[in-house]
Amino acid sequence: MNITRRSFLAAGAAMPLLGLTRPSLADEGTLRQVATDRKLIYGTAVSTGTLAKDKPFAQLVIDQANMLVAEGETKRKAIEPKQGRLNFAPTERLLAFAEKNGQRMRGHTLLWHEANPDWLLAKLEEGRDDKLLTDYIEKTVGHFKGRMHSWDVINEVIHIDEGGEEDLRISSPWYKAFGSGYIETAFQVAHAADPDALLFYNEINLEADVWWAEQRRTSVLKLLEKLLKKGIPVHALGIQSHLKAYRLDYTDEVMSRFLDEVSDLGLKILITEFDIADVEGPADPAQRDADIAALGRRYLDVAFSKPAVLGCLTWGISDRYSWLSSYDSYKWSDGSLSRGLPFDGDLRPKKLYFEMLNSYRSAS
Ligand code: 9MR
């Protein structure tokens, strides 16, 4: 779907029924065009299931995104449900879709404390077996060598409440089996398997202006510094950016400083899982859309003012398929859809979409 004046007007015509105001028509274009023109990434998380069964949605993804990432199909639970029997088929299907449509793809995620198959958790509990870590990374990154733009090598490794060394998530099955060394090994093995892939440390809850997020940012910086000093091939930080419009404060200064600190280390930055939870907001969806759009604009304006920032991926593109609507802490109890993504449940662009376009247009 191209957001032409006519299709947008058609979409907008239905909006007053829902009490929604129509965003300005001044900013037309697609995120894909606007981002690509500026050599920036705009991408989205998707799953092959929804792309296959929902053609209008698939067309939206083709029109809007220049990069894709699997929301679940490249996690270990999906790739290695049975030990040693690696199933790359779902990721291959997505990669075929992306390649056909001229889109790049990123791999998410090689290591995480979640989304692991039960057999692996049992083996990790038995103790240290380096092959459980290295074989998978070698084979998976090796299989997709040259075809992935980047890999999230590690994901969500900081947890300040657990009292561990360097604020590491010591409850992680990886930490329990290997200690903190698993992080270094993972990057080294991934780099050897595909020297051209950009290797990411991807982290959650780094964005808010609250004390605990500040402590997390500090711990992330220390970890990155340590890895770089040791010559570990970490190339970029993924800042997930699951924002919460009515629960947490965001200040431009805090985010700006953090982005500078990361880029001063010589690293690239990507907003990897952008969306904005609207729970606890006003009942009027138009008001929530306006608040979300304003916050999204501010947030991305700061990000895109930094040369180290490569772009942004949203965690889904339409409210039709958003984890926010099913996750206990973020869903509405009356079953209405969360409105945290650029397109609504009917695939109509919301104010956030137009403000994202504006942010991309303002990129330095
Ligand atoms: O959105 C994803 C959801 O569909 C999966 O069930 C879940 C577990 O695999 O992961 C969700 O994605 C998470 C991502 O992988 C890492 N950052 C937080 C995302 C939202 O929970």
Short mmCIF file of C-alpha atoms and ligand atoms in Angstrom, two decimals:
data_model
loop_
_atom_site.label_atom_id
_atom_site.label_comp_id
_atom_site.label_asym_id
_atom_site.label_seq_id
_atom_site.Cartn_x
_atom_site.Cartn_y
_atom_site.Cartn_z
CA MET A 1 0.00 0.00 0.00
CA ASN A 2 1.38 3.34 -1.00
CA ILE A 3 0.16 6.12 1.23
CA THR A 4 -1.11 8.19 -1.64
CA ARG A 5 -3.26 11.23 -1.02
CA ARG A 6 -6.28 9.30 -2.23
CA SER A 7 -5.78 6.18 -0.09
CA PHE A 8 -4.99 8.31 2.91
CA LEU A 9 -8.11 10.37 2.41
CA ALA A 10 -10.12 7.17 2.08
CA ALA A 11 -8.62 5.92 5.31
CA GLY A 12 -9.16 9.24 7.01
CA ALA A 13 -12.77 9.38 5.96
CA ALA A 14 -13.58 6.63 8.45
CA MET A 15 -11.77 8.27 11.30
CA PRO A 16 -14.39 10.69 12.62
CA LEU A 17 -16.57 7.68 13.35
CA LEU A 18 -13.98 6.60 15.85
CA GLY A 19 -13.51 10.07 17.22
CA LEU A 20 -10.02 10.23 15.75
CA THR A 21 -8.66 13.40 14.28
CA ARG A 22 -7.05 13.25 10.90
CA PRO A 23 -3.31 13.86 10.85
CA SER A 24 -1.98 16.49 8.50
CA LEU A 25 -1.78 15.51 4.87
CA ALA A 26 1.32 17.59 4.37
CA ASP A 27 3.73 14.74 5.03
CA GLU A 28 3.24 12.04 2.48
CA GLY A 29 5.71 9.39 1.47
CA THR A 30 6.72 6.10 2.97
CA LEU A 31 9.12 5.42 5.79
CA ARG A 32 10.99 3.18 3.38
CA GLN A 33 11.57 5.98 0.84
CA VAL A 34 12.36 8.64 3.37
CA ALA A 35 14.72 6.41 5.38
CA THR A 36 16.43 4.94 2.31
CA ASP A 37 16.97 8.39 0.79
CA ARG A 38 18.88 9.33 3.94
CA LYS A 39 20.78 6.01 4.06
CA LEU A 40 18.94 5.16 7.27
CA ILE A 41 17.25 1.96 8.32
CA TYR A 42 13.54 1.74 8.90
CA GLY A 43 12.46 -1.78 9.63
CA THR A 44 9.98 -3.88 11.50
CA ALA A 45 9.71 -7.15 13.34
CA VAL A 46 7.46 -9.63 11.51
CA SER A 47 6.58 -13.29 11.43
CA THR A 48 6.27 -15.47 8.34
CA GLY A 49 2.83 -16.62 9.50
CA THR A 50 1.25 -13.16 9.34
CA LEU A 51 3.04 -12.28 6.10
CA ALA A 52 1.67 -15.43 4.48
CA LYS A 53 -1.91 -15.15 5.67
CA ASP A 54 -2.47 -11.37 5.56
CA LYS A 55 -1.70 -9.98 2.11
CA PRO A 56 -2.59 -6.31 2.79
CA PHE A 57 -0.34 -6.44 5.84
CA ALA A 58 2.47 -8.03 3.82
CA GLN A 59 2.13 -5.26 1.23
CA LEU A 60 2.37 -2.64 3.97
CA VAL A 61 5.59 -4.26 5.19
CA ILE A 62 6.99 -4.25 1.64
CA ASP A 63 6.04 -0.62 1.07
CA GLN A 64 7.28 0.75 4.37
CA ALA A 65 10.34 -1.22 5.54
CA ASN A 66 13.86 -1.53 4.19
CA MET A 67 14.81 -4.05 6.89
CA LEU A 68 13.08 -6.98 8.58
CA VAL A 69 13.73 -8.97 11.72
CA ALA A 70 11.92 -12.09 12.88
CA GLU A 71 9.86 -11.49 16.00
CA GLY A 72 10.41 -15.10 17.08
CA GLU A 73 11.58 -17.36 14.29
CA THR A 74 15.31 -16.76 14.69
CA LYS A 75 15.34 -17.49 18.42
CA ARG A 76 17.00 -20.68 19.64
CA LYS A 77 13.71 -22.27 20.66
CA ALA A 78 12.53 -21.97 17.06
CA ILE A 79 15.79 -22.95 15.37
CA GLU A 80 16.88 -25.84 17.61
CA PRO A 81 13.73 -27.33 19.17
CA LYS A 82 15.52 -30.71 19.25
CA GLN A 83 19.20 -30.92 20.05
CA GLY A 84 21.42 -30.83 17.00
CA ARG A 85 18.55 -30.61 14.49
CA LEU A 86 18.75 -27.02 13.34
CA ASN A 87 15.65 -25.81 11.52
CA PHE A 88 16.47 -22.72 9.49
CA ALA A 89 13.35 -22.99 7.32
CA PRO A 90 11.22 -20.23 8.92
CA THR A 91 14.12 -17.76 8.92
CA GLU A 92 14.94 -18.80 5.35
CA ARG A 93 11.34 -18.06 4.32
CA LEU A 94 11.56 -14.61 5.83
CA LEU A 95 14.94 -14.01 4.25
CA ALA A 96 13.52 -15.06 0.86
CA PHE A 97 10.66 -12.57 1.34
CA ALA A 98 13.11 -9.83 2.28
CA GLU A 99 15.51 -10.57 -0.58
CA LYS A 100 12.67 -10.67 -3.11
CA ASN A 101 11.54 -7.26 -1.94
CA GLY A 102 14.96 -5.65 -1.72
CA GLN A 103 15.00 -5.57 2.07
CA ARG A 104 17.86 -6.43 4.43
CA MET A 105 17.43 -8.67 7.42
CA ARG A 106 18.83 -8.82 10.92
CA GLY A 107 19.13 -11.87 13.15
CA HIS A 108 17.53 -11.77 16.61
CA THR A 109 18.89 -13.25 18.82
CA LEU A 110 21.74 -15.71 19.23
CA LEU A 111 21.72 -15.76 23.02
CA TRP A 112 18.96 -14.82 25.45
CA HIS A 113 17.77 -16.03 28.82
CA GLU A 114 14.32 -16.52 27.27
CA ALA A 115 13.03 -18.49 24.27
CA ASN A 116 15.35 -21.43 24.83
CA PRO A 117 14.24 -25.03 24.23
CA ASP A 118 13.68 -27.16 27.33
CA TRP A 119 16.36 -29.69 26.38
CA LEU A 120 18.93 -26.86 26.33
CA LEU A 121 17.90 -25.50 29.72
CA ALA A 122 18.27 -29.00 31.18
CA LYS A 123 21.73 -29.44 29.64
CA LEU A 124 22.89 -26.02 30.80
CA GLU A 125 21.87 -26.94 34.33
CA GLU A 126 24.08 -29.99 34.16
CA GLY A 127 27.07 -27.65 33.95
CA ARG A 128 29.61 -26.22 31.58
CA ASP A 129 29.68 -27.61 28.04
CA ASP A 130 31.15 -24.99 25.72
CA LYS A 131 29.67 -26.66 22.67
CA LEU A 132 26.13 -25.75 23.78
CA LEU A 133 27.20 -22.16 23.26
CA THR A 134 29.67 -22.29 20.40
CA ASP A 135 28.26 -24.95 18.05
CA TYR A 136 24.93 -23.17 17.72
CA ILE A 137 26.44 -19.77 17.00
CA GLU A 138 28.98 -21.19 14.56
CA LYS A 139 26.36 -23.13 12.61
CA THR A 140 23.62 -20.51 12.67
CA VAL A 141 25.74 -17.49 11.80
CA GLY A 142 27.71 -19.65 9.35
CA HIS A 143 24.52 -20.82 7.63
CA PHE A 144 23.40 -17.24 6.94
CA LYS A 145 26.90 -15.91 6.24
CA GLY A 146 26.86 -12.86 3.98
CA ARG A 147 23.07 -12.59 4.02
CA MET A 148 22.39 -10.98 7.40
CA HIS A 149 23.00 -7.29 7.92
CA SER A 150 23.55 -7.87 11.62
CA TRP A 151 23.07 -10.20 14.56
CA ASP A 152 21.90 -9.53 18.06
CA VAL A 153 24.56 -11.68 19.68
CA ILE A 154 23.45 -11.12 23.26
CA ASN A 155 20.14 -9.78 24.52
CA GLU A 156 19.09 -8.31 27.88
CA VAL A 157 22.13 -9.37 29.91
CA ILE A 158 21.92 -6.63 32.58
CA HIS A 159 19.58 -6.99 35.58
CA ILE A 160 20.37 -4.62 38.40
CA ASP A 161 18.09 -6.26 40.99
CA GLU A 162 20.00 -9.50 41.14
CA GLY A 163 23.09 -8.22 42.92
CA GLY A 164 25.49 -9.85 40.51
CA GLU A 165 28.95 -8.77 39.36
CA GLU A 166 28.77 -5.75 37.06
CA ASP A 167 24.96 -5.85 37.29
CA LEU A 168 24.90 -8.90 35.03
CA ARG A 169 21.77 -11.04 34.92
CA ILE A 170 23.06 -13.86 37.08
CA SER A 171 19.79 -15.78 36.89
CA SER A 172 20.38 -16.33 33.15
CA PRO A 173 20.99 -19.99 32.31
CA TRP A 174 24.01 -18.82 30.30
CA TYR A 175 25.55 -17.00 33.22
CA LYS A 176 24.85 -19.90 35.54
CA ALA A 177 26.60 -22.37 33.25
CA PHE A 178 29.54 -20.25 32.06
CA GLY A 179 29.88 -17.13 34.21
CA SER A 180 30.33 -13.78 32.48
CA GLY A 181 32.76 -15.26 29.94
CA TYR A 182 29.90 -16.48 27.74
CA ILE A 183 29.49 -12.94 26.43
CA GLU A 184 33.01 -12.70 25.06
CA THR A 185 32.93 -16.19 23.60
CA ALA A 186 29.64 -15.49 21.84
CA PHE A 187 30.96 -12.40 20.05
CA GLN A 188 34.22 -14.11 19.07
CA VAL A 189 32.51 -17.16 17.62
CA ALA A 190 29.91 -15.06 15.77
CA HIS A 191 32.60 -12.85 14.27
CA ALA A 192 34.63 -15.84 13.08
CA ALA A 193 31.51 -17.30 11.45
CA ASP A 194 30.58 -14.13 9.53
CA PRO A 195 33.26 -11.42 9.65
CA ASP A 196 31.06 -8.99 7.67
CA ALA A 197 28.00 -9.07 9.93
CA LEU A 198 27.56 -6.19 12.34
CA LEU A 199 27.49 -7.67 15.84
CA PHE A 200 25.12 -6.17 18.39
CA TYR A 201 24.63 -6.16 22.09
CA ASN A 202 20.84 -5.60 22.32
CA GLU A 203 19.41 -4.26 25.59
CA ILE A 204 16.01 -3.35 27.08
CA ASN A 205 14.91 -0.55 29.46
CA LEU A 206 17.66 1.97 28.80
CA GLU A 207 15.56 4.95 27.81
CA ALA A 208 13.75 6.49 30.77
CA ASP A 209 14.82 9.33 33.02
CA VAL A 210 14.59 7.30 36.23
CA TRP A 211 17.31 6.16 38.63
CA TRP A 212 17.18 2.49 37.76
CA ALA A 213 17.46 3.15 34.03
CA GLU A 214 20.43 5.41 34.75
CA GLN A 215 22.10 2.56 36.64
CA ARG A 216 21.37 0.23 33.73
CA ARG A 217 22.88 2.71 31.26
CA THR A 218 26.01 2.99 33.39
CA SER A 219 26.36 -0.79 33.59
CA VAL A 220 25.87 -1.15 29.84
CA LEU A 221 28.57 1.42 29.16
CA LYS A 222 30.97 -0.33 31.55
CA LEU A 223 30.33 -3.69 29.94
CA LEU A 224 30.88 -2.28 26.45
CA GLU A 225 34.06 -0.56 27.54
CA LYS A 226 35.39 -3.76 29.06
CA LEU A 227 34.62 -5.78 25.93
CA LEU A 228 36.21 -3.20 23.64
CA LYS A 229 39.35 -2.98 25.78
CA LYS A 230 39.76 -6.73 25.42
CA GLY A 231 39.35 -6.48 21.66
CA ILE A 232 36.04 -8.36 21.60
CA PRO A 233 34.27 -7.80 18.25
CA VAL A 234 31.21 -5.90 19.42
CA HIS A 235 30.22 -3.31 16.84
CA ALA A 236 26.96 -1.78 17.95
CA LEU A 237 24.44 -1.30 20.71
CA GLY A 238 20.78 -2.08 20.06
CA ILE A 239 18.57 0.13 22.19
CA GLN A 240 15.25 -1.70 22.21
CA SER A 241 13.10 1.35 23.03
CA HIS A 242 9.86 -0.15 24.29
CA LEU A 243 8.66 3.21 25.62
CA LYS A 244 5.76 3.67 28.02
CA ALA A 245 3.91 6.93 27.40
CA TYR A 246 2.13 7.14 30.75
CA ARG A 247 4.42 5.26 33.09
CA LEU A 248 7.89 6.68 32.66
CA ASP A 249 9.44 10.06 31.97
CA TYR A 250 11.79 10.62 29.07
CA THR A 251 14.03 13.60 28.72
CA ASP A 252 15.89 14.51 25.59
CA GLU A 253 19.02 15.44 27.57
CA VAL A 254 19.34 12.02 29.21
CA MET A 255 18.91 10.14 25.95
CA SER A 256 21.17 12.52 24.06
CA ARG A 257 23.97 12.12 26.59
CA PHE A 258 23.69 8.32 26.58
CA LEU A 259 23.80 8.17 22.78
CA ASP A 260 26.91 10.37 22.82
CA GLU A 261 28.55 8.14 25.41
CA VAL A 262 27.93 5.05 23.32
CA SER A 263 29.13 6.65 20.11
CA ASP A 264 32.23 7.99 21.90
CA LEU A 265 33.19 4.34 22.37
CA GLY A 266 33.27 4.09 18.58
CA LEU A 267 30.10 1.99 18.39
CA LYS A 268 27.12 2.22 16.07
CA ILE A 269 23.61 2.41 17.52
CA LEU A 270 20.28 1.12 16.30
CA ILE A 271 16.82 1.60 17.79
CA THR A 272 15.86 -2.06 17.53
CA GLU A 273 12.35 -2.62 18.96
CA PHE A 274 10.58 0.73 19.05
CA ASP A 275 6.98 0.92 20.24
CA ILE A 276 5.09 2.98 22.82
CA ALA A 277 2.79 1.35 25.38
CA ASP A 278 -0.41 3.35 25.96
CA VAL A 279 -1.80 1.61 29.04
CA GLU A 280 -2.90 3.92 31.84
CA GLY A 281 -3.44 6.67 29.27
CA PRO A 282 -6.68 8.59 28.71
CA ALA A 283 -9.73 6.71 27.44
CA ASP A 284 -9.88 8.80 24.26
CA PRO A 285 -7.77 6.99 21.63
CA ALA A 286 -7.22 10.23 19.70
CA GLN A 287 -5.57 11.75 22.76
CA ARG A 288 -3.37 8.70 23.21
CA ASP A 289 -2.41 8.77 19.54
CA ALA A 290 -1.42 12.41 19.89
CA ASP A 291 0.64 11.78 23.04
CA ILE A 292 2.37 8.76 21.51
CA ALA A 293 3.15 10.65 18.31
CA ALA A 294 4.63 13.58 20.23
CA LEU A 295 6.81 11.31 22.36
CA GLY A 296 7.89 9.25 19.34
CA ARG A 297 8.85 12.40 17.46
CA ARG A 298 10.93 13.75 20.35
CA TYR A 299 12.62 10.42 20.91
CA LEU A 300 13.54 9.83 17.27
CA ASP A 301 14.58 13.44 16.70
CA VAL A 302 17.20 13.03 19.41
CA ALA A 303 18.31 9.68 18.01
CA PHE A 304 18.53 10.87 14.41
CA SER A 305 20.57 13.91 15.40
CA LYS A 306 23.45 11.50 16.14
CA PRO A 307 25.59 10.26 13.26
CA ALA A 308 26.20 6.93 15.06
CA VAL A 309 22.50 6.05 14.89
CA LEU A 310 21.79 3.79 11.91
CA GLY A 311 18.02 4.01 12.11
CA CYS A 312 15.07 2.38 13.79
CA LEU A 313 13.06 -0.81 13.69
CA THR A 314 9.60 -0.92 15.23
CA TRP A 315 8.49 -4.09 17.02
CA GLY A 316 5.68 -4.69 14.57
CA ILE A 317 4.26 -2.07 12.24
CA SER A 318 0.49 -2.27 12.76
CA ASP A 319 -1.46 -2.53 16.01
CA ARG A 320 -3.12 -5.53 14.34
CA TYR A 321 -0.10 -7.58 15.40
CA SER A 322 1.58 -6.16 18.48
CA TRP A 323 2.96 -7.99 21.48
CA LEU A 324 1.72 -5.02 23.56
CA SER A 325 -1.88 -6.17 23.09
CA SER A 326 -1.22 -9.61 24.55
CA TYR A 327 1.39 -8.94 27.23
CA ASP A 328 -0.14 -8.69 30.72
CA SER A 329 1.58 -5.48 31.80
CA TYR A 330 0.71 -3.53 28.64
CA LYS A 331 -2.61 -4.82 27.37
CA TRP A 332 -5.98 -3.16 27.92
CA SER A 333 -8.25 -5.18 30.18
CA ASP A 334 -11.26 -4.51 27.91
CA GLY A 335 -9.47 -6.23 25.03
CA SER A 336 -9.02 -3.11 22.90
CA LEU A 337 -5.84 -2.98 20.88
CA SER A 338 -2.80 -1.22 22.19
CA ARG A 339 -1.99 1.76 19.91
CA GLY A 340 1.80 1.74 20.15
CA LEU A 341 2.76 1.28 16.48
CA PRO A 342 2.68 3.58 13.41
CA PHE A 343 -0.36 1.90 11.77
CA ASP A 344 -3.61 1.05 13.52
CA GLY A 345 -5.44 -2.28 13.55
CA ASP A 346 -7.02 -1.43 10.18
CA LEU A 347 -3.61 -0.66 8.65
CA ARG A 348 -4.34 3.07 8.62
CA PRO A 349 -1.47 5.43 9.37
CA LYS A 350 -1.69 7.17 12.73
CA LYS A 351 -0.12 10.36 13.94
CA LEU A 352 2.93 8.42 15.05
CA TYR A 353 3.55 7.43 11.43
CA PHE A 354 3.58 11.04 10.26
CA GLU A 355 5.80 12.12 13.14
CA MET A 356 8.19 9.28 12.38
CA LEU A 357 8.33 10.51 8.79
CA ASN A 358 9.09 13.99 10.10
CA SER A 359 11.87 12.67 12.32
CA TYR A 360 13.45 10.77 9.43
CA ARG A 361 13.18 13.88 7.27
CA SER A 362 14.95 15.91 9.93
CA ALA A 363 17.83 13.41 10.25
CA SER A 364 21.25 14.94 10.01
O1 9MR B 1 7.30 -9.97 20.74
C1 9MR B 1 7.91 -11.20 21.07
C2 9MR B 1 6.85 -12.19 21.51
O2 9MR B 1 5.98 -12.48 20.44
C3 9MR B 1 7.53 -13.47 22.00
O3 9MR B 1 6.55 -14.33 22.53
C4 9MR B 1 8.56 -13.14 23.08
C5 9MR B 1 9.32 -14.38 23.54
O4 9MR B 1 10.06 -14.94 22.48
O5 9MR B 1 9.48 -12.19 22.60
C6 9MR B 1 8.91 -10.98 22.20
O6 9MR B 1 9.91 -10.12 21.71
C7 9MR B 1 10.81 -9.63 22.68
C8 9MR B 1 12.18 -9.55 22.04
O7 9MR B 1 12.55 -10.80 21.51
C9 9MR B 1 13.23 -9.04 23.03
N1 9MR B 1 12.83 -7.78 23.62
C10 9MR B 1 11.47 -7.73 24.18
C11 9MR B 1 10.45 -8.19 23.12
C12 9MR B 1 9.04 -8.08 23.67
O8 9MR B 1 8.86 -8.91 24.76
#
